[in-house]
PDB file of C-alpha atoms in Angstrom:
ATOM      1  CA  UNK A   1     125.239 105.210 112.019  1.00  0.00           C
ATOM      2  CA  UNK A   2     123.926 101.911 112.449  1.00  0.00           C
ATOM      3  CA  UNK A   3     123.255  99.620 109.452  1.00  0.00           C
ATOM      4  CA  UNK A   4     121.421  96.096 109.299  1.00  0.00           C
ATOM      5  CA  UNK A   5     122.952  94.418 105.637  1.00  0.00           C
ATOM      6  CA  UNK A   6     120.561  92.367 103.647  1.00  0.00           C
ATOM      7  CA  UNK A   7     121.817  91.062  99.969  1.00  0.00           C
ATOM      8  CA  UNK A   8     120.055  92.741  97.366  1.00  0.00           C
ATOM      9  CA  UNK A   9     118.023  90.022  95.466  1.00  0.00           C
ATOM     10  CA  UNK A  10     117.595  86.263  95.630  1.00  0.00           C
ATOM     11  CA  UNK A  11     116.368  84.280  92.982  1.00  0.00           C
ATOM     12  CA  UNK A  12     114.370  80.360  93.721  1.00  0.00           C
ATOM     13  CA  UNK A  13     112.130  78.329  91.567  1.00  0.00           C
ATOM     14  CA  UNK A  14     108.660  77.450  92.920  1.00  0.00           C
ATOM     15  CA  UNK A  15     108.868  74.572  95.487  1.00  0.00           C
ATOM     16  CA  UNK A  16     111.944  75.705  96.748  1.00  0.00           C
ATOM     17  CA  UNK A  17     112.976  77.314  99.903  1.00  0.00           C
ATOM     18  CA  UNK A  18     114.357  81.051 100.161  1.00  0.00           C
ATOM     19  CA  UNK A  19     116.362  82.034 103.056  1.00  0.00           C
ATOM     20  CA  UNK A  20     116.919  85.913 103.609  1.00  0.00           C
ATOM     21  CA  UNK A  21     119.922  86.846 105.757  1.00  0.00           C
ATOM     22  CA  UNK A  22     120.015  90.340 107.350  1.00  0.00           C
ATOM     23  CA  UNK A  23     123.442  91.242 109.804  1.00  0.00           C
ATOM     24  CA  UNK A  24     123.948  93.990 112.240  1.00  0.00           C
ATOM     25  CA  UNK A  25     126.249  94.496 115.150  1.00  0.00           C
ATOM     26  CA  UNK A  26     123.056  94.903 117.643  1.00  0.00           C
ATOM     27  CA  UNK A  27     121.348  91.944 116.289  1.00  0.00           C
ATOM     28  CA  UNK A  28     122.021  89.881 119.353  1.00  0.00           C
ATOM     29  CA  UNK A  29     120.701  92.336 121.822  1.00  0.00           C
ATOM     30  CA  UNK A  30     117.634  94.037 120.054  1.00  0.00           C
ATOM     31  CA  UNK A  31     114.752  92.066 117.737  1.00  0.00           C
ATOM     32  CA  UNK A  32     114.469  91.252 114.604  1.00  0.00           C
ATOM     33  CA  UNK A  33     111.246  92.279 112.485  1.00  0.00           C
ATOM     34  CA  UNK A  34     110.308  91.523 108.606  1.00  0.00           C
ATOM     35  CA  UNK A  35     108.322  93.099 106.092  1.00  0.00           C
ATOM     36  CA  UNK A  36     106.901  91.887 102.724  1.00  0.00           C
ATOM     37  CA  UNK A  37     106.184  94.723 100.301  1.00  0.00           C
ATOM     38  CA  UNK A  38     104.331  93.935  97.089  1.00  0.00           C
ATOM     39  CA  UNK A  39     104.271  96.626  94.399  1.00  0.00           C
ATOM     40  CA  UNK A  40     101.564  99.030  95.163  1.00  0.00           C
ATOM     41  CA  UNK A  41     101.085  97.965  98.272  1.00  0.00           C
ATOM     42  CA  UNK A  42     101.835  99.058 102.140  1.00  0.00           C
ATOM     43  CA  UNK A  43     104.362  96.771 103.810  1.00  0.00           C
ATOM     44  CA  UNK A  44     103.010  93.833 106.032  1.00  0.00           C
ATOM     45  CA  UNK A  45     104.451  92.874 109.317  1.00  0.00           C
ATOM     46  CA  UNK A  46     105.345  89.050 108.216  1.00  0.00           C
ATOM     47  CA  UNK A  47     107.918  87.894 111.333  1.00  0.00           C
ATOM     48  CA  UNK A  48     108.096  90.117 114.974  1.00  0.00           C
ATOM     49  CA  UNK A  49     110.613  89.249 117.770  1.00  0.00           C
ATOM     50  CA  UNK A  50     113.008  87.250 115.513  1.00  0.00           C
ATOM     51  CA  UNK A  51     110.925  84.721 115.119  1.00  0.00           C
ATOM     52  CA  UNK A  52     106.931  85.299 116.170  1.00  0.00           C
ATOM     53  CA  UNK A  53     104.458  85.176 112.665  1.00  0.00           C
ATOM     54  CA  UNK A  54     101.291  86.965 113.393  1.00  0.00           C
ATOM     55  CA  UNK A  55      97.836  85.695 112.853  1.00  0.00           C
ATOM     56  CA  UNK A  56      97.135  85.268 109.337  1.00  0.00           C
ATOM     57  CA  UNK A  57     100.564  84.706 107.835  1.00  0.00           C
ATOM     58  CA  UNK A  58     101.140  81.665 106.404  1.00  0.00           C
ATOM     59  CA  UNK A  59     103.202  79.102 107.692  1.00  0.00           C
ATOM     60  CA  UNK A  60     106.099  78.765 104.914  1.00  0.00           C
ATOM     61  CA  UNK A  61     107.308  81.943 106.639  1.00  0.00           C
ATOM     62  CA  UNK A  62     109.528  81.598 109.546  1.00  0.00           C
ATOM     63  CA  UNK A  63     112.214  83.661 110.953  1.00  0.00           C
ATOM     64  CA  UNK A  64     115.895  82.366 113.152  1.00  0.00           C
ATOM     65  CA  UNK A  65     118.209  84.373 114.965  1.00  0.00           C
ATOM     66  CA  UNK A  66     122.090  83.205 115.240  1.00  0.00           C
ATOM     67  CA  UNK A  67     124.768  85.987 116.725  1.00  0.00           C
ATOM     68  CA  UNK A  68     124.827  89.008 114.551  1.00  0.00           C
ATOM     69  CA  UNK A  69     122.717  87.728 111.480  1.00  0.00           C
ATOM     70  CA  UNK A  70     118.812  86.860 111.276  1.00  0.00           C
ATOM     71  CA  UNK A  71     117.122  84.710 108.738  1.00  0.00           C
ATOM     72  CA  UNK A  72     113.956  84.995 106.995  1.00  0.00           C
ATOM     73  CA  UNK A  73     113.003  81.526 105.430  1.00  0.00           C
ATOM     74  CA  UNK A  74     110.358  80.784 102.949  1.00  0.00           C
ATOM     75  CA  UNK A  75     110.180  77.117 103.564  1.00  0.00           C
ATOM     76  CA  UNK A  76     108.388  76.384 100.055  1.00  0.00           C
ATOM     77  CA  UNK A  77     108.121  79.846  97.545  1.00  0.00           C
ATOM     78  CA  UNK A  78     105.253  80.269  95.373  1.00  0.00           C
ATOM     79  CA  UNK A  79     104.909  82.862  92.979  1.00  0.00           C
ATOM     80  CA  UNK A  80     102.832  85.164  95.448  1.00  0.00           C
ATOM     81  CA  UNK A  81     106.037  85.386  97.086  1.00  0.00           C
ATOM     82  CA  UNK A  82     107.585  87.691  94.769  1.00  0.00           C
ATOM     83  CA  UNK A  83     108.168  90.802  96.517  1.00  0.00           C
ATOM     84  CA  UNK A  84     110.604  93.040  98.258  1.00  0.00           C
ATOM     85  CA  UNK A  85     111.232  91.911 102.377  1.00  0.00           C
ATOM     86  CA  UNK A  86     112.628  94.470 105.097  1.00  0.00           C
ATOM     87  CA  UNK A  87     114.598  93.712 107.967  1.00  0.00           C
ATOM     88  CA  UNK A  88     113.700  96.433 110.835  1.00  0.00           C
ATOM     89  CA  UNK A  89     115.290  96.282 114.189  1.00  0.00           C
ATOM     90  CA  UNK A  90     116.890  99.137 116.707  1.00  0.00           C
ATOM     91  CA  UNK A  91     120.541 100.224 117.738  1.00  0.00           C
ATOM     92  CA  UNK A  92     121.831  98.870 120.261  1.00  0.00           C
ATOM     93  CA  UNK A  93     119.834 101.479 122.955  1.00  0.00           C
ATOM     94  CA  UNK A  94     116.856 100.720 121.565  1.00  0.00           C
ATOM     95  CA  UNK A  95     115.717 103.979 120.654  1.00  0.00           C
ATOM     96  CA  UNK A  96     116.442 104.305 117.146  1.00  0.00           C
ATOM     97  CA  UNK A  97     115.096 102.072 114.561  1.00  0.00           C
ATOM     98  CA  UNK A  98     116.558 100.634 111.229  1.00  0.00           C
ATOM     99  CA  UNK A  99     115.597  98.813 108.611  1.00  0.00           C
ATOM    100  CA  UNK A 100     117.969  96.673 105.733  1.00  0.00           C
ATOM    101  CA  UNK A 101     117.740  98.200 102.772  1.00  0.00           C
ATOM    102  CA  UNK A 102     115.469  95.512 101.293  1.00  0.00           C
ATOM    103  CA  UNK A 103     115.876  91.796  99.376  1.00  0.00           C
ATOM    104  CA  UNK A 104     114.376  91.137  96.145  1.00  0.00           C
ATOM    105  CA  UNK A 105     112.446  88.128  95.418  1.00  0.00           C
ATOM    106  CA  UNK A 106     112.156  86.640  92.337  1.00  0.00           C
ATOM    107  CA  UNK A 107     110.148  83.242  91.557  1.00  0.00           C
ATOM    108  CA  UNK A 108     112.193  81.718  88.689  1.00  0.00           C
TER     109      UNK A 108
ATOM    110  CA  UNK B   1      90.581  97.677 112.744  1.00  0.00           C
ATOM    111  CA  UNK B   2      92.974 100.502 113.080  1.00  0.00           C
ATOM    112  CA  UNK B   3      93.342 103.110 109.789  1.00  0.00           C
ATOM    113  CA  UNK B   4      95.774 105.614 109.210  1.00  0.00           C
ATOM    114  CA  UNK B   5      95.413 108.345 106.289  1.00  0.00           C
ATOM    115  CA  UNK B   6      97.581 110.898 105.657  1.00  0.00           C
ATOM    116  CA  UNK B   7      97.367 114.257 103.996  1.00  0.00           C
ATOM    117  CA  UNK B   8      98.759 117.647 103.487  1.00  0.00           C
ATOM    118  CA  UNK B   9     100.935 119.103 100.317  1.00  0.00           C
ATOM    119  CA  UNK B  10     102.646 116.782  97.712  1.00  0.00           C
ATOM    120  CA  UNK B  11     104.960 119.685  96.456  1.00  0.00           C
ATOM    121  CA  UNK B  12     107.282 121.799  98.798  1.00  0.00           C
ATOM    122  CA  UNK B  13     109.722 124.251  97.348  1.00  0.00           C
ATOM    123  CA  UNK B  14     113.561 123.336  98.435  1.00  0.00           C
ATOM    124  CA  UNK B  15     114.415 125.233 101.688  1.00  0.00           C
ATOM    125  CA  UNK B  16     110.654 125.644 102.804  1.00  0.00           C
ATOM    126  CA  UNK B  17     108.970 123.567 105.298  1.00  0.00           C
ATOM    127  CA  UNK B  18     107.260 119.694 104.378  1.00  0.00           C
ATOM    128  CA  UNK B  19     104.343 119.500 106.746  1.00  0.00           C
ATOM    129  CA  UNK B  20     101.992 116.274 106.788  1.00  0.00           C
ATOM    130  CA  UNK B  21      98.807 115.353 109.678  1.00  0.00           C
ATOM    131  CA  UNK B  22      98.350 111.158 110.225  1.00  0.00           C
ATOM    132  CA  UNK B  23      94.634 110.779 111.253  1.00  0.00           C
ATOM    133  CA  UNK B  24      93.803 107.459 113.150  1.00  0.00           C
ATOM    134  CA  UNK B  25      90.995 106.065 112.778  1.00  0.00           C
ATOM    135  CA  UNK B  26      89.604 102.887 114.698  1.00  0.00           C
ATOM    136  CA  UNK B  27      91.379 103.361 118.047  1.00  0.00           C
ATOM    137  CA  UNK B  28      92.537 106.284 120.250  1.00  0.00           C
ATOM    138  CA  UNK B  29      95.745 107.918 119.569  1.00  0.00           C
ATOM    139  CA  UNK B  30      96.242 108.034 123.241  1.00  0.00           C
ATOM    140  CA  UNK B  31      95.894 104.011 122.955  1.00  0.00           C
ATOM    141  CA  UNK B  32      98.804 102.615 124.879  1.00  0.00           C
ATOM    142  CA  UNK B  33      98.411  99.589 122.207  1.00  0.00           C
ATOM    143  CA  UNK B  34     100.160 101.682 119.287  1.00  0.00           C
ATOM    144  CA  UNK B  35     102.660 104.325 119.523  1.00  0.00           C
ATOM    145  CA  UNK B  36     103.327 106.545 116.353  1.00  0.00           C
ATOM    146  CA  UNK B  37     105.853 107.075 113.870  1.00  0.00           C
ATOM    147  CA  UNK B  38     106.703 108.585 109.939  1.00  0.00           C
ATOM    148  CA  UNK B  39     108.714 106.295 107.838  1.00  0.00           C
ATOM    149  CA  UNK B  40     109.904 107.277 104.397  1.00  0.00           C
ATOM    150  CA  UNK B  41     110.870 105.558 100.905  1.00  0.00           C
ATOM    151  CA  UNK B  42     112.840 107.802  98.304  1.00  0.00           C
ATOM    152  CA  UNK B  43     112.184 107.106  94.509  1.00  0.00           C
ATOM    153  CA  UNK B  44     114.296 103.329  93.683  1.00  0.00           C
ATOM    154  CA  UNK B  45     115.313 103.267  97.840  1.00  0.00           C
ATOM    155  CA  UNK B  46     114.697 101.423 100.709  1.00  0.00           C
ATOM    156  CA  UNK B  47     112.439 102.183 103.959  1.00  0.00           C
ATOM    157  CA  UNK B  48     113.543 104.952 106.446  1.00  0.00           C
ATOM    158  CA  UNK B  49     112.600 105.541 109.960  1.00  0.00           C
ATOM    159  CA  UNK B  50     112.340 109.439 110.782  1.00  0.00           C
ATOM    160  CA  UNK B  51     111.002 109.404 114.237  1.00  0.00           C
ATOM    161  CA  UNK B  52     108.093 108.423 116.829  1.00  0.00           C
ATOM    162  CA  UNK B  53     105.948 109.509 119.311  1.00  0.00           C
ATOM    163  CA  UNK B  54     104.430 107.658 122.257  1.00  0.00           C
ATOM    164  CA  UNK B  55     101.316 108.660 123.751  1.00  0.00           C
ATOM    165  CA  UNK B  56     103.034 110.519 126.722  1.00  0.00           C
ATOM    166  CA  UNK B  57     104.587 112.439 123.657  1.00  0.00           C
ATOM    167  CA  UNK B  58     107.889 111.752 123.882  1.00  0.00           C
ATOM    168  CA  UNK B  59     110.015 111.820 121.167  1.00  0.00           C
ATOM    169  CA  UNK B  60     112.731 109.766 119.244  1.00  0.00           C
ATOM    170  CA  UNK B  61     114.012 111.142 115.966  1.00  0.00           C
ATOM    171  CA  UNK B  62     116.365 109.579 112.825  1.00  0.00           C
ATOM    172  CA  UNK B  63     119.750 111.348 113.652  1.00  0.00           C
ATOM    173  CA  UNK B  64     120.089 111.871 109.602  1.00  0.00           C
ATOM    174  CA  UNK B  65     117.381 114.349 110.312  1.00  0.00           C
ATOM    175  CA  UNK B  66     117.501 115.241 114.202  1.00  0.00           C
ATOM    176  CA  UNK B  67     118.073 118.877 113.669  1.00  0.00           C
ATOM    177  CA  UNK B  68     115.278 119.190 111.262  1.00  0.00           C
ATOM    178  CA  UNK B  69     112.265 117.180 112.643  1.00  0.00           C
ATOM    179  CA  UNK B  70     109.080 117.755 114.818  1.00  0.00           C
ATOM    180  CA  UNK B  71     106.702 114.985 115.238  1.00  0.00           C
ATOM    181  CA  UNK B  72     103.724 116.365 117.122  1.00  0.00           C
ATOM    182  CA  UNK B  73     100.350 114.735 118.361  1.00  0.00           C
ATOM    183  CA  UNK B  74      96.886 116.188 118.911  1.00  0.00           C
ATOM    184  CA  UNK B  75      94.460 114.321 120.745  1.00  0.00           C
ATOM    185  CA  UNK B  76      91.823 116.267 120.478  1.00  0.00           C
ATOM    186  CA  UNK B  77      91.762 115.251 116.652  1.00  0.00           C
ATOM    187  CA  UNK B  78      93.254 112.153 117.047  1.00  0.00           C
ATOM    188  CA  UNK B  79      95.932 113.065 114.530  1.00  0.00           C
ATOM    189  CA  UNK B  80      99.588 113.100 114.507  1.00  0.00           C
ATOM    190  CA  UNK B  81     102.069 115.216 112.365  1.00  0.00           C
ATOM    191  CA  UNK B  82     105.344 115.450 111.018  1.00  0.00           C
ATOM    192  CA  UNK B  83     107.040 118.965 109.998  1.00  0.00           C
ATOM    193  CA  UNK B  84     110.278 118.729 108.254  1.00  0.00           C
ATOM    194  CA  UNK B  85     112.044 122.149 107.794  1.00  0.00           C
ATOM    195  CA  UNK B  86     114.960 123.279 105.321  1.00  0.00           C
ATOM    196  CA  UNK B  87     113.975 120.668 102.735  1.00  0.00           C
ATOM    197  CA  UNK B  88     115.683 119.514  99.636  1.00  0.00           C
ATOM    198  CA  UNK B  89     115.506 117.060  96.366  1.00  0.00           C
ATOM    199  CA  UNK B  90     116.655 114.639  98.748  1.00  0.00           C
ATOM    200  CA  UNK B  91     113.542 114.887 101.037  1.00  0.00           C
ATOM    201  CA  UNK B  92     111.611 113.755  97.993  1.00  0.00           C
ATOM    202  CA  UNK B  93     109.763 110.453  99.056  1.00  0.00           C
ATOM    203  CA  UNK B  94     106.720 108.827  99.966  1.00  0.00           C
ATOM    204  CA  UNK B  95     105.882 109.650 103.485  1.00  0.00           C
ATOM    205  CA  UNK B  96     104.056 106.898 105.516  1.00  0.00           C
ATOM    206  CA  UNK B  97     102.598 106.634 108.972  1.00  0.00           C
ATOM    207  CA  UNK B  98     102.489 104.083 110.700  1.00  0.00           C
ATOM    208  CA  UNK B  99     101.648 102.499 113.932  1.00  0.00           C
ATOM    209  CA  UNK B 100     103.884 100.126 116.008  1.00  0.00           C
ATOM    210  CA  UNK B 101     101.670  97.615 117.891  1.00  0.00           C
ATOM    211  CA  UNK B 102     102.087  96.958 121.431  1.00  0.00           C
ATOM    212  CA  UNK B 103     102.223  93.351 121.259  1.00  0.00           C
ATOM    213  CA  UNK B 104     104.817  92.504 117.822  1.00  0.00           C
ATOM    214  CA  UNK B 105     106.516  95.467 118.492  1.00  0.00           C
ATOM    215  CA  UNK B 106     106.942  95.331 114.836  1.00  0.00           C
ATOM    216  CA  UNK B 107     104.389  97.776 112.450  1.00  0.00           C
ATOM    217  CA  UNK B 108     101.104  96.633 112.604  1.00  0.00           C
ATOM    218  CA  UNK B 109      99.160  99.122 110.441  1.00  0.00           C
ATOM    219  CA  UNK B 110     100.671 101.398 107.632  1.00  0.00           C
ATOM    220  CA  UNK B 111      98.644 104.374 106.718  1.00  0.00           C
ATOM    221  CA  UNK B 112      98.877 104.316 102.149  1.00  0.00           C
ATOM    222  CA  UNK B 113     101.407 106.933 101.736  1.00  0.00           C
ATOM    223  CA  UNK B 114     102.181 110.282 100.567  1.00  0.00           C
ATOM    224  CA  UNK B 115     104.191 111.559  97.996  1.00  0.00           C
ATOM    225  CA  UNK B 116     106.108 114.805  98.434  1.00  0.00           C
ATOM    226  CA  UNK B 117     108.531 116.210  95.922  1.00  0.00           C
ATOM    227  CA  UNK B 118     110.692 118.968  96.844  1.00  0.00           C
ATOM    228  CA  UNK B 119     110.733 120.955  93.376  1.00  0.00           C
ATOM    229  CA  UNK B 120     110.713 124.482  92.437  1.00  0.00           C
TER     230      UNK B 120
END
């Protein structure tokens, strides 16, 4: 079955930027979608189409695309950041969805 | 703004049948803005797609659980369901629906979850 591989936890200090890595085979064909989840809380659509933020997100998030691996990058992490992100995207038919099986962030 | 709310039992014996009704709120389901789906999160585990539905009701379902899914849709309620037979401890998870949005593509709404335990 198809997987999308995201490292488990990444650790920054305030100020600093966080970059998120998530690889799969289909990566290069299909789109690339990220969730934040905060404890307690639904997930929220932060980054659609690789790289697209919808309204109301701010702009520290961004998201990259290069081959088989796509990047989530928090340009400058403040402790609201702190929370668990999800890659999504499909196989390579597009029918069947996936998501990474999550990144920790912790503000140091 | 869209809402989703789910509902139905938060304790299934193993073998029996986990059965759960999405009901939208704030749009149509027969919207082509949104299609449908269930996604799950086991205790300490990530996110899991189980399947969607699309207006037209067609179908796509998780292979991991192909042979044990329905996901159904009733306009007339504007609800959506999910019916997952032959459960076990494994099943055990919060149960989510969710809407895809016709624009991002991506998840735009997230109904609060559901959890089911599948306990004797």
């Amino acid at each position: 079955s198809y997987e999308l591989t995201q490292p488990p936890s990444v650790s920054v200090s305030p100020g600093q930027p966080a970059r998120i890595t998530c690889s799969g085979d289909a990566l290069p064909k299909q789109y690339a979608f990220w969730y934040q989840r905060k404890p307690g809380q639904a997930p929220v659509l932060i980054i659609y189409k690789d790289d697209e933020r919808p309204s109301g997100i701010p702009e520290r998030f961004s998201g990259s695309s290069s081959g088989t691996t796509v990047t989530l990058t928090i340009s400058g992490v403040e402790a609201e950041d702190e929370a668990d992100y999800y890659c999504q995207s499909s196989d390579s038919s597009g029918t069947y969805y996936v998501f990474g099986a999550g990144t920790r962030v912790s503000v140091l | 703004q869209l809402q989703l709310q789910e509902s139905g039992p938060g304790l299934v014996k193993p073998s029996e049948t986990l059965s759960l009704t999405c009901t939208v709120s704030g749009d149509s389901i027969s919207s082509s803005h949104y299609y449908w789906a269930w996604i799950r999160q086991p205790p300490g585990k990530g996110l899991e797609w189980m399947g969607s539905i699309y207006y037209s009701g067609n179908t796509y379902y998780n292979p991991s659980v192909n042979s044990r899914i329905t996901i159904s849709i009733d306009m007339s309620k504007n609800q959506f369901s999910l019916k997952l037979t032959s459960v076990t401890a494994a099943d055990t998870a919060v149960y989510s629906c969710v809407a895809f949005g016709e624009i991002t593509g991506g998840i735009d709404h997230w109904g609060q979850g559901r959890l089911v335990t599948a306990s004797s």
